[in-house]
Short mmCIF file of C-alpha atoms in Angstrom, two decimals:
data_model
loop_
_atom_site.label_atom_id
_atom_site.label_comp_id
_atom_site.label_asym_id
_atom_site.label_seq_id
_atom_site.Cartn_x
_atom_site.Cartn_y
_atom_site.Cartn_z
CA UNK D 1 53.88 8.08 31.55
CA UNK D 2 53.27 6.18 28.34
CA UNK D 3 50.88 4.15 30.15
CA UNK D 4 48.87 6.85 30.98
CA UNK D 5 48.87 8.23 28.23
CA UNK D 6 47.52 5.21 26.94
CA UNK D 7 44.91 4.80 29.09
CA UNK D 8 43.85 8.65 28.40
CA UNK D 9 43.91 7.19 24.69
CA UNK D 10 41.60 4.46 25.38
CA UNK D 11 39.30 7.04 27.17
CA UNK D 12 39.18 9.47 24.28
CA UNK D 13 38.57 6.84 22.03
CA UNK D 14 35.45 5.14 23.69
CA UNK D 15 34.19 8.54 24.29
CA UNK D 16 34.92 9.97 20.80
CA UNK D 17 32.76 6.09 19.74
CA UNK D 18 29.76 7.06 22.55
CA UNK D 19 29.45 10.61 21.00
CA UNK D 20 29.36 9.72 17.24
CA UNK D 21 26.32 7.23 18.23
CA UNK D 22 24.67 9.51 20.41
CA UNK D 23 20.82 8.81 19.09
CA UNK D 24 17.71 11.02 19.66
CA UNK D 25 14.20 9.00 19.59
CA UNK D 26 11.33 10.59 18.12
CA UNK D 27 8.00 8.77 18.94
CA UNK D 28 5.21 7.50 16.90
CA UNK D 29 3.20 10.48 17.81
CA UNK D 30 5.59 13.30 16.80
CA UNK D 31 4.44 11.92 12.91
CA UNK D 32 0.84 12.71 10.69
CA UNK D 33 0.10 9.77 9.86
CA UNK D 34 -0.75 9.72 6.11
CA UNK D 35 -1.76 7.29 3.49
CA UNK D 36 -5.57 6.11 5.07
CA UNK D 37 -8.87 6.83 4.41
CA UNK D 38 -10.29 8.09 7.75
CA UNK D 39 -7.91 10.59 9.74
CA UNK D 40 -9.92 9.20 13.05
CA UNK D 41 -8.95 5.25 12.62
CA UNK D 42 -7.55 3.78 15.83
CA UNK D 43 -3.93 3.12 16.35
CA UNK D 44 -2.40 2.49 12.71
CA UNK D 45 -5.47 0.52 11.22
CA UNK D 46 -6.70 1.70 8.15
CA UNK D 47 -10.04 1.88 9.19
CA UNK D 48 -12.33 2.31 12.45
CA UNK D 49 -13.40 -0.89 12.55
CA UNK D 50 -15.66 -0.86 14.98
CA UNK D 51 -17.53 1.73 13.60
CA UNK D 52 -18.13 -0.23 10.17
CA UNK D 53 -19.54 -3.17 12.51
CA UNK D 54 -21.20 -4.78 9.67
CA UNK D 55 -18.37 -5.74 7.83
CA UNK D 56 -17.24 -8.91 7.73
CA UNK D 57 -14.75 -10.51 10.43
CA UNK D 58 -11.79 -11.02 7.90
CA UNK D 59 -12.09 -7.57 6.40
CA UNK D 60 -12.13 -5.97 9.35
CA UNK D 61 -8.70 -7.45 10.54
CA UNK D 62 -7.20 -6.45 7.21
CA UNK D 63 -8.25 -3.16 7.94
CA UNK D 64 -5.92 -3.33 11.02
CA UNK D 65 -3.02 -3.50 8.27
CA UNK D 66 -0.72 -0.55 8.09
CA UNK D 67 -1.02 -1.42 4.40
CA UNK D 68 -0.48 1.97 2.01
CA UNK D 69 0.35 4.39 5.52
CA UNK D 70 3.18 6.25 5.74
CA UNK D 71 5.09 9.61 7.32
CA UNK D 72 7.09 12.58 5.92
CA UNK D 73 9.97 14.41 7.61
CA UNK D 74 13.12 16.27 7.18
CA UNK D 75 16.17 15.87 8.42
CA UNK D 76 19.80 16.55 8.44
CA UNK D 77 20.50 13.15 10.26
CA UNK D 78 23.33 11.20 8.85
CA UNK D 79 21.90 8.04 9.89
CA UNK D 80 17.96 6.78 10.18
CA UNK D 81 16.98 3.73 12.17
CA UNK D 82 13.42 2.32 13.26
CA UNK D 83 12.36 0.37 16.14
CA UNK D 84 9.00 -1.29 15.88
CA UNK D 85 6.89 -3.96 17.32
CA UNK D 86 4.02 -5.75 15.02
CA UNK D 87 0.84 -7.69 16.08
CA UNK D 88 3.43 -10.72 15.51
CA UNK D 89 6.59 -12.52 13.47
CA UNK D 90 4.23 -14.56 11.41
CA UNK D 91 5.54 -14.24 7.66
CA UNK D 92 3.55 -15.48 4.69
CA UNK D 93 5.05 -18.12 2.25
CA UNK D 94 4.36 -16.08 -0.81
CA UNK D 95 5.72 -12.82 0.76
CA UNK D 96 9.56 -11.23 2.26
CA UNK D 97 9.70 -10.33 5.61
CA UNK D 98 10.09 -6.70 4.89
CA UNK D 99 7.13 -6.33 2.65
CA UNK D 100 5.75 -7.82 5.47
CA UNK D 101 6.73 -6.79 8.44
CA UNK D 102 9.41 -3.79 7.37
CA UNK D 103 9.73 -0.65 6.67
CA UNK D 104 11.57 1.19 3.29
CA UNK D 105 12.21 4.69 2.99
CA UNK D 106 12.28 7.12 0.04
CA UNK D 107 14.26 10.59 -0.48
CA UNK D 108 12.36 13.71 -1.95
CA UNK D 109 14.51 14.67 -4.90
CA UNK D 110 14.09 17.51 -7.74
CA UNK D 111 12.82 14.04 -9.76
CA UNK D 112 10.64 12.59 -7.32
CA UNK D 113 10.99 10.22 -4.65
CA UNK D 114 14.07 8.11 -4.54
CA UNK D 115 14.49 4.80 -2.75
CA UNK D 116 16.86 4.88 0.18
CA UNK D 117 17.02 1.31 2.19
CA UNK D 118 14.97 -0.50 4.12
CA UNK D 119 14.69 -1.86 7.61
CA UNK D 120 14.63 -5.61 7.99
CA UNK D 121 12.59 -7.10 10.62
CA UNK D 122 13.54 -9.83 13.17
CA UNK D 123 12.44 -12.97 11.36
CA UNK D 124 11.60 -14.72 14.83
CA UNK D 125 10.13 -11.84 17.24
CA UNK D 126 7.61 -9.33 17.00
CA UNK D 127 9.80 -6.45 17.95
CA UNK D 128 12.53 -5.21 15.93
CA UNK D 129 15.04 -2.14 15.37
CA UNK D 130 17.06 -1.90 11.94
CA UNK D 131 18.77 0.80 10.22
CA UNK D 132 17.37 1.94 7.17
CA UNK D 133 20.48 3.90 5.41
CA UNK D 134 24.01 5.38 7.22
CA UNK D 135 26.56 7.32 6.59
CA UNK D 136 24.66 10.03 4.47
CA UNK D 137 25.93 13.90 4.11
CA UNK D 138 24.46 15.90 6.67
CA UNK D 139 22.44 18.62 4.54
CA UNK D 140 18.47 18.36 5.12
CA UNK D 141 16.43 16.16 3.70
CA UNK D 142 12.64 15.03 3.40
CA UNK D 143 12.33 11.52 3.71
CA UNK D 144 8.90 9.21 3.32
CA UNK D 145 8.63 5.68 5.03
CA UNK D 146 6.47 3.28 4.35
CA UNK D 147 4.80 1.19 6.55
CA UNK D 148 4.68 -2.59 6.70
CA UNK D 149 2.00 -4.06 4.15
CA UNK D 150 0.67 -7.47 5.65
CA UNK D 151 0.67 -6.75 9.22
CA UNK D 152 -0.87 -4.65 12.15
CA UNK D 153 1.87 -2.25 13.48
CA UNK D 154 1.02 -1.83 16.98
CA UNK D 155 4.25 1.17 17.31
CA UNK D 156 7.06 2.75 16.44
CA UNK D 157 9.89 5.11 17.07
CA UNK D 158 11.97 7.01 14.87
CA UNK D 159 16.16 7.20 15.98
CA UNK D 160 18.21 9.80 14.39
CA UNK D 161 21.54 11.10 15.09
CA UNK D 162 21.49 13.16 18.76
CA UNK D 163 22.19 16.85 17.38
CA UNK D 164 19.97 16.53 14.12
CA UNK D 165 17.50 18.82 12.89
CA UNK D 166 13.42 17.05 12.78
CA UNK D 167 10.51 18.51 11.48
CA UNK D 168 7.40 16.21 10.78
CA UNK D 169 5.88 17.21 7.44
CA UNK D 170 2.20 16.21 5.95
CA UNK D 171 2.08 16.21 1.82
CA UNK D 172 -0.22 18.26 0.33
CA UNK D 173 -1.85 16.16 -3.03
CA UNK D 174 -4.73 17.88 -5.50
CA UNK D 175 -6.09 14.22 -6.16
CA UNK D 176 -7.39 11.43 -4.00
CA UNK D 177 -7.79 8.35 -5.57
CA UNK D 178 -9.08 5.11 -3.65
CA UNK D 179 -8.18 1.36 -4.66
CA UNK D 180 -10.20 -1.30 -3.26
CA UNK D 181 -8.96 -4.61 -4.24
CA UNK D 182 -7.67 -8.44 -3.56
CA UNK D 183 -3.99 -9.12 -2.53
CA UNK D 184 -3.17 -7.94 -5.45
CA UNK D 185 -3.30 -4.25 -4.08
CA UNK D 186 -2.96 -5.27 -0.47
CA UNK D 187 0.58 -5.69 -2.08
CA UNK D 188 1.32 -9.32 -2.33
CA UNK D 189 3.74 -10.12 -3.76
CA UNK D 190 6.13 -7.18 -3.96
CA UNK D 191 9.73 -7.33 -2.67
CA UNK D 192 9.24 -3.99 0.05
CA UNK D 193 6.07 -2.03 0.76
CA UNK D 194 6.94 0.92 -1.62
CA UNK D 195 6.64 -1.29 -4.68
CA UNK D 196 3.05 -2.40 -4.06
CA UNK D 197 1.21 -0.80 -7.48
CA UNK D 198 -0.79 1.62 -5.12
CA UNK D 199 2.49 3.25 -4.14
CA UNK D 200 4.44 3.40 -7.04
CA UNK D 201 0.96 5.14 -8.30
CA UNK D 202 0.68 7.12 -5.85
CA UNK D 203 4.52 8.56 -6.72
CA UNK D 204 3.81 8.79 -10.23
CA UNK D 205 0.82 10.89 -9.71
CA UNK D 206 1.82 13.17 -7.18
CA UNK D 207 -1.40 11.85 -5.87
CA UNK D 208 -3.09 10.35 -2.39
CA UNK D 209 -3.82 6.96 -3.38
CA UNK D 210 -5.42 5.28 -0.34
CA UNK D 211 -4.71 0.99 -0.43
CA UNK D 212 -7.99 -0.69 0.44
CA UNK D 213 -6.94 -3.69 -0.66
CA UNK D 214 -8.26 -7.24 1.70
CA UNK D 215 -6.03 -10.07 1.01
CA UNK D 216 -8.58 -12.83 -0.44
CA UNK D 217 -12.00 -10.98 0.69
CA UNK D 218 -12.71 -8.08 -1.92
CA UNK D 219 -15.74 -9.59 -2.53
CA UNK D 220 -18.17 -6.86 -3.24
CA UNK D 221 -20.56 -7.11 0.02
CA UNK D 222 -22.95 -3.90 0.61
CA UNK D 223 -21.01 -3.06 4.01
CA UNK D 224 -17.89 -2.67 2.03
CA UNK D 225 -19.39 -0.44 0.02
CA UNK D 226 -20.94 1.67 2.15
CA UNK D 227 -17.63 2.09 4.34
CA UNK D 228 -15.64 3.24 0.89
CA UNK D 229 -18.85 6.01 0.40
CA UNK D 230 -17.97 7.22 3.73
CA UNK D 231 -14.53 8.66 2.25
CA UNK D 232 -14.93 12.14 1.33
CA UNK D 233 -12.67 13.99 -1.01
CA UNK D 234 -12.39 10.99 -3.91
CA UNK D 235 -11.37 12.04 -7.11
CA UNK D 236 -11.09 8.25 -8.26
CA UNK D 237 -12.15 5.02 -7.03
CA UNK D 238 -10.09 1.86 -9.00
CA UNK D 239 -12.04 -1.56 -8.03
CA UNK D 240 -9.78 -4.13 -8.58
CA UNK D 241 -11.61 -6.63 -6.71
CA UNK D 242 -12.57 -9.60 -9.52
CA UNK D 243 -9.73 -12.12 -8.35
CA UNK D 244 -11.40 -12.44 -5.12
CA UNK D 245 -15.31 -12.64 -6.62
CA UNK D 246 -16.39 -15.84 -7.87
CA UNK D 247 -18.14 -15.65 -10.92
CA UNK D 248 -21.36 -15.26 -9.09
CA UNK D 249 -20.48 -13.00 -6.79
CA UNK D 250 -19.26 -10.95 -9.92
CA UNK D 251 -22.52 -11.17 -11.50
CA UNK D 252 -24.67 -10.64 -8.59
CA UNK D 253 -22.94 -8.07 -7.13
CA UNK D 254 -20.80 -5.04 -9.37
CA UNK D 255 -24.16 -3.51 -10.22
CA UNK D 256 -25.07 -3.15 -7.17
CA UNK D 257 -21.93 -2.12 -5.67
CA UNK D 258 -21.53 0.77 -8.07
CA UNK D 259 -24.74 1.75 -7.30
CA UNK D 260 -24.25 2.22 -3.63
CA UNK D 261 -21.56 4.12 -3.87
CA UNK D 262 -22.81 6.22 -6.50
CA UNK D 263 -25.98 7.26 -4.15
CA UNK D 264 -23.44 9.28 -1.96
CA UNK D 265 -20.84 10.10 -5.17
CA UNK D 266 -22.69 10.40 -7.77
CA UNK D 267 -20.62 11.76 -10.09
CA UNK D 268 -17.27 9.86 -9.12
CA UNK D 269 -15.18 8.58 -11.76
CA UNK D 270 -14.71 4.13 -11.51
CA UNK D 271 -12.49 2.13 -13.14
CA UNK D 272 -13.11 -1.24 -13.03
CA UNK D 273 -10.23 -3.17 -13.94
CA UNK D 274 -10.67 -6.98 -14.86
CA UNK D 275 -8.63 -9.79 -12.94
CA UNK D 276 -5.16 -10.46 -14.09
CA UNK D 277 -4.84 -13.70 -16.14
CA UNK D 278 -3.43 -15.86 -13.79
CA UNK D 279 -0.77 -17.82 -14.93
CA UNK D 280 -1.60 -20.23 -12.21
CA UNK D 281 -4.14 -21.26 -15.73
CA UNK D 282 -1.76 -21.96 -17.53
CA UNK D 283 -2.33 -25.37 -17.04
CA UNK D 284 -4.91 -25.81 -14.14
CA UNK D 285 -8.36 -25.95 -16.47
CA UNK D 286 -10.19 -24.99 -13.28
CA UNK D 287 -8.38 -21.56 -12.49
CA UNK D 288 -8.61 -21.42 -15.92
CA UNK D 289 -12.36 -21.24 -16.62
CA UNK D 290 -13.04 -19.15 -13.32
CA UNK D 291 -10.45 -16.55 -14.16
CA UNK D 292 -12.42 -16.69 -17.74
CA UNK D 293 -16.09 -16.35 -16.36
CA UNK D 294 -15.10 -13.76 -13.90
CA UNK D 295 -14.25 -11.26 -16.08
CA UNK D 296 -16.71 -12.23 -18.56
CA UNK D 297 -19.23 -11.31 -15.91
CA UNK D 298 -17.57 -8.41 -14.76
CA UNK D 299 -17.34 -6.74 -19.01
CA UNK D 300 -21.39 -7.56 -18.76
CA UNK D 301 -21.82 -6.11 -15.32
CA UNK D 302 -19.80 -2.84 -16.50
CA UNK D 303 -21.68 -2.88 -19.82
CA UNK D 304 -25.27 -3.23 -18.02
CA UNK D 305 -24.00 -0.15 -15.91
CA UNK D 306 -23.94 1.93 -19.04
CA UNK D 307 -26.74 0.56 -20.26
CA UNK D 308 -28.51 2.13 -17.40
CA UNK D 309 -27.05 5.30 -17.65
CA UNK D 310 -24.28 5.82 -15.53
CA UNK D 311 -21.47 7.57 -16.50
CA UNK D 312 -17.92 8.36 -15.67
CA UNK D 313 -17.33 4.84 -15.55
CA UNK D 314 -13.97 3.30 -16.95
CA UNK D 315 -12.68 -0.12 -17.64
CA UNK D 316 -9.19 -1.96 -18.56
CA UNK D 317 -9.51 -5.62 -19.92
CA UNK D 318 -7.13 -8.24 -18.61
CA UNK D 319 -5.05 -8.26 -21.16
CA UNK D 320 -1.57 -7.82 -20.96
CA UNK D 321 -1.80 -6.63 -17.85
CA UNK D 322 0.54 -8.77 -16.31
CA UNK D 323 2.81 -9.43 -19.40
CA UNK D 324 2.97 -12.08 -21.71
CA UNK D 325 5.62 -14.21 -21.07
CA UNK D 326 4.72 -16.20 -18.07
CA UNK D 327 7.10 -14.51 -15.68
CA UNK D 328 5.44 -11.62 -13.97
CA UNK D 329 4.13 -13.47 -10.37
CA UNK D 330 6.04 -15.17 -7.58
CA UNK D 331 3.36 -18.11 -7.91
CA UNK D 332 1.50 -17.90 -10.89
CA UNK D 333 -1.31 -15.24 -8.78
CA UNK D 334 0.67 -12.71 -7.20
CA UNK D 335 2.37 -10.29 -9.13
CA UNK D 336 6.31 -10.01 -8.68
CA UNK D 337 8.34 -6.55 -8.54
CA UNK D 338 8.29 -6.85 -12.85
CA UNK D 339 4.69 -8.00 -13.15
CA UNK D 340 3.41 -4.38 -10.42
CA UNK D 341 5.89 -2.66 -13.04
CA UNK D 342 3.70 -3.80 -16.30
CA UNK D 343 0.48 -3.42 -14.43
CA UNK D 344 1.53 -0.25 -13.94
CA UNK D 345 2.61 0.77 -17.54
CA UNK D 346 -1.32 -0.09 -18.32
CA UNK D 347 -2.87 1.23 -15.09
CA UNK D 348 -1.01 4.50 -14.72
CA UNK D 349 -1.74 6.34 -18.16
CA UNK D 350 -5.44 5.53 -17.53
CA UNK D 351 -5.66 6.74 -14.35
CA UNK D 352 -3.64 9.85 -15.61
CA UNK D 353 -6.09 10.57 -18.44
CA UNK D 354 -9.05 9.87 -16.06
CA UNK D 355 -7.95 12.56 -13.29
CA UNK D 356 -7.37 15.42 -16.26
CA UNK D 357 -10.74 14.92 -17.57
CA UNK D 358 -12.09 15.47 -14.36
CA UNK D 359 -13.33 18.75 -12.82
#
């Protein structure tokens, strides 16, 4: 008898372990996927790349990026998990894997958006499944994830607990605003993909703010231009784009660039914001005079712009941008968690003021 009731136990016990991680998936395509310029981009690029053929080869793989994407539900799930599969496990060596390749996820509160956990990737294969957070109260709530910054996402599923509510939501935002930029806004070098400056802006505001950064090639070209005029809807455009330039390319090519753009906008507010000061030039003369010319040429290019009459153009100087103590990148280029939060400090009140002086 006491055997039996042992083994009845045992039974009750797996059973009782079976039920409480009973899991129901939601797929990719049960989510509006939000955070991109163009609702009809393929898969989870940013862009429709073959439709911008003229870009160049580089920038249009960046575009396949999940960089500045992400999805909105509620739930009363006690327990969120992701599985995923990326384009590959490659990681860069200035970057963590879960900027990278990961996923974190944010809770709506009365305050804002609060950060929640994140899910890690597996450092050695392209597919992955993580929990993000466990072991929360079941009551409803509206979560945001954001996708992975550095790499294309090819899919995903959502796993929640078996008997929880799910309703896919879509945020509704009175102002668009559009950075194009180097790795800076790509998001290099932030610790998760919810601290690259275009989200954390994007939070502050309350706003849309669509990442069109291209790690190493936001260098101005006509085609790039002419893809960013095809976004309707901008209240702001932010080019962030001299660390990429050379100091020719700066020269030759921010009138022009504005000007482009401003055939199909023209009344859209720009800010032009200079190149941080690298603290790679702290010692390295070279970087040192380049980051100098750059945004020497970019102040002239901006000041030529007025000069010929446009308006609604804005501009920050590099200074202080990142900080002034030397400690705000992970490798004297790439701005750390604390250098996105001074950047931020400077960037944010501007683009504040900016959007209420609009119409």
């Amino acid at each position: 008898m006491k055997k039996k009731t042992g083994i009845l136990f045992f039974l009750a016990l797996v059973c009782g372990s079976v039920s409480s991680y009973a899991q129901q998936v939601i797929p990719s395509a049960k989510f509006a996927l939000q955070g991109r310029a163009f609702e009809n981009a393929p898969k989870f690029h940013r862009i429709d790349t073959a439709k911008y053929s003229e870009l160049p080869a580089a920038v249009k793989k960046l575009y396949t990026h999940a960089a500045g994407m992400f999805i909105t539900f509620k739930s009363n799930t006690s327990k969120l998990s992701l599985r995923w599969k990326t384009v590959d496990a490659a990681l860069g060596n200035n970057s963590t894997p879960i900027m990278s390749r990961g996923f974190d996820v944010y809770v709506k509160e009365a305050s804002g958006w609060r950060f929640a956990g994140v899910a890690r990737p597996d450092l050695n294969l392209a597919e992955s499944k993580a929990t993000l957070v466990e072991d929360m109260a079941a009551t409803e709530k509206e979560f945001l994830i954001y996708f992975p910054l550095y790499k294309e996402l090819l899919d995903f599923d959502l796993i929640i607990d078996d008997k929880a509510s799910f309703v896919g939501t879509r945020q509704s935002f009175a102002k668009k605003v559009v950075i194009y930029g180097s790795s800076i806004v790509h998001g290099a070098s932030a610790s998760r993909p919810g601290l690259a400056y275009p989200a954390q802006l994007g939070r502050r505001l309350n706003a849309n703010v669509i990442n069109m950064g291209v790690s190493g090639n936001a260098r101005m070209e006509p085609a790039v231009a002419d893809m960013l005029s095809a976004i309707d809807s901008m209240d702001l455009l932010i080019m962030d784009c001299v660390p990429n330039s050379s100091p020719d390319e700066v020269r030759e090519r921010t009138f022009n660039f504005v000007e482009r753009i401003r055939r199909s906008h023209p009344q859209l507010p720009i800010l032009l914001i200079e190149s941080i000061t690298r603290q790679v030039g702290n010692y390295n003369l070279k970087w040192r005079t380049r980051l100098t010319e750059q945004n020497r040429n970019f102040k002239l290019e901006y000041e030529r712009l007025l000069q010929a009459g446009y308006k609604n153009l804005y501009y920050i100087p590099t200074d202080h941008l990142i900080g002034d103590d030397s400690e705000g990148t992970v490798d004297g280029t790439h701005p750390t968690d604390v250098g996105f939060e001074r950047m931020l400090k400077i960037i944010g009140p501007k683009v504040e003021a900016i959007l209420e002086n609009s119409p």
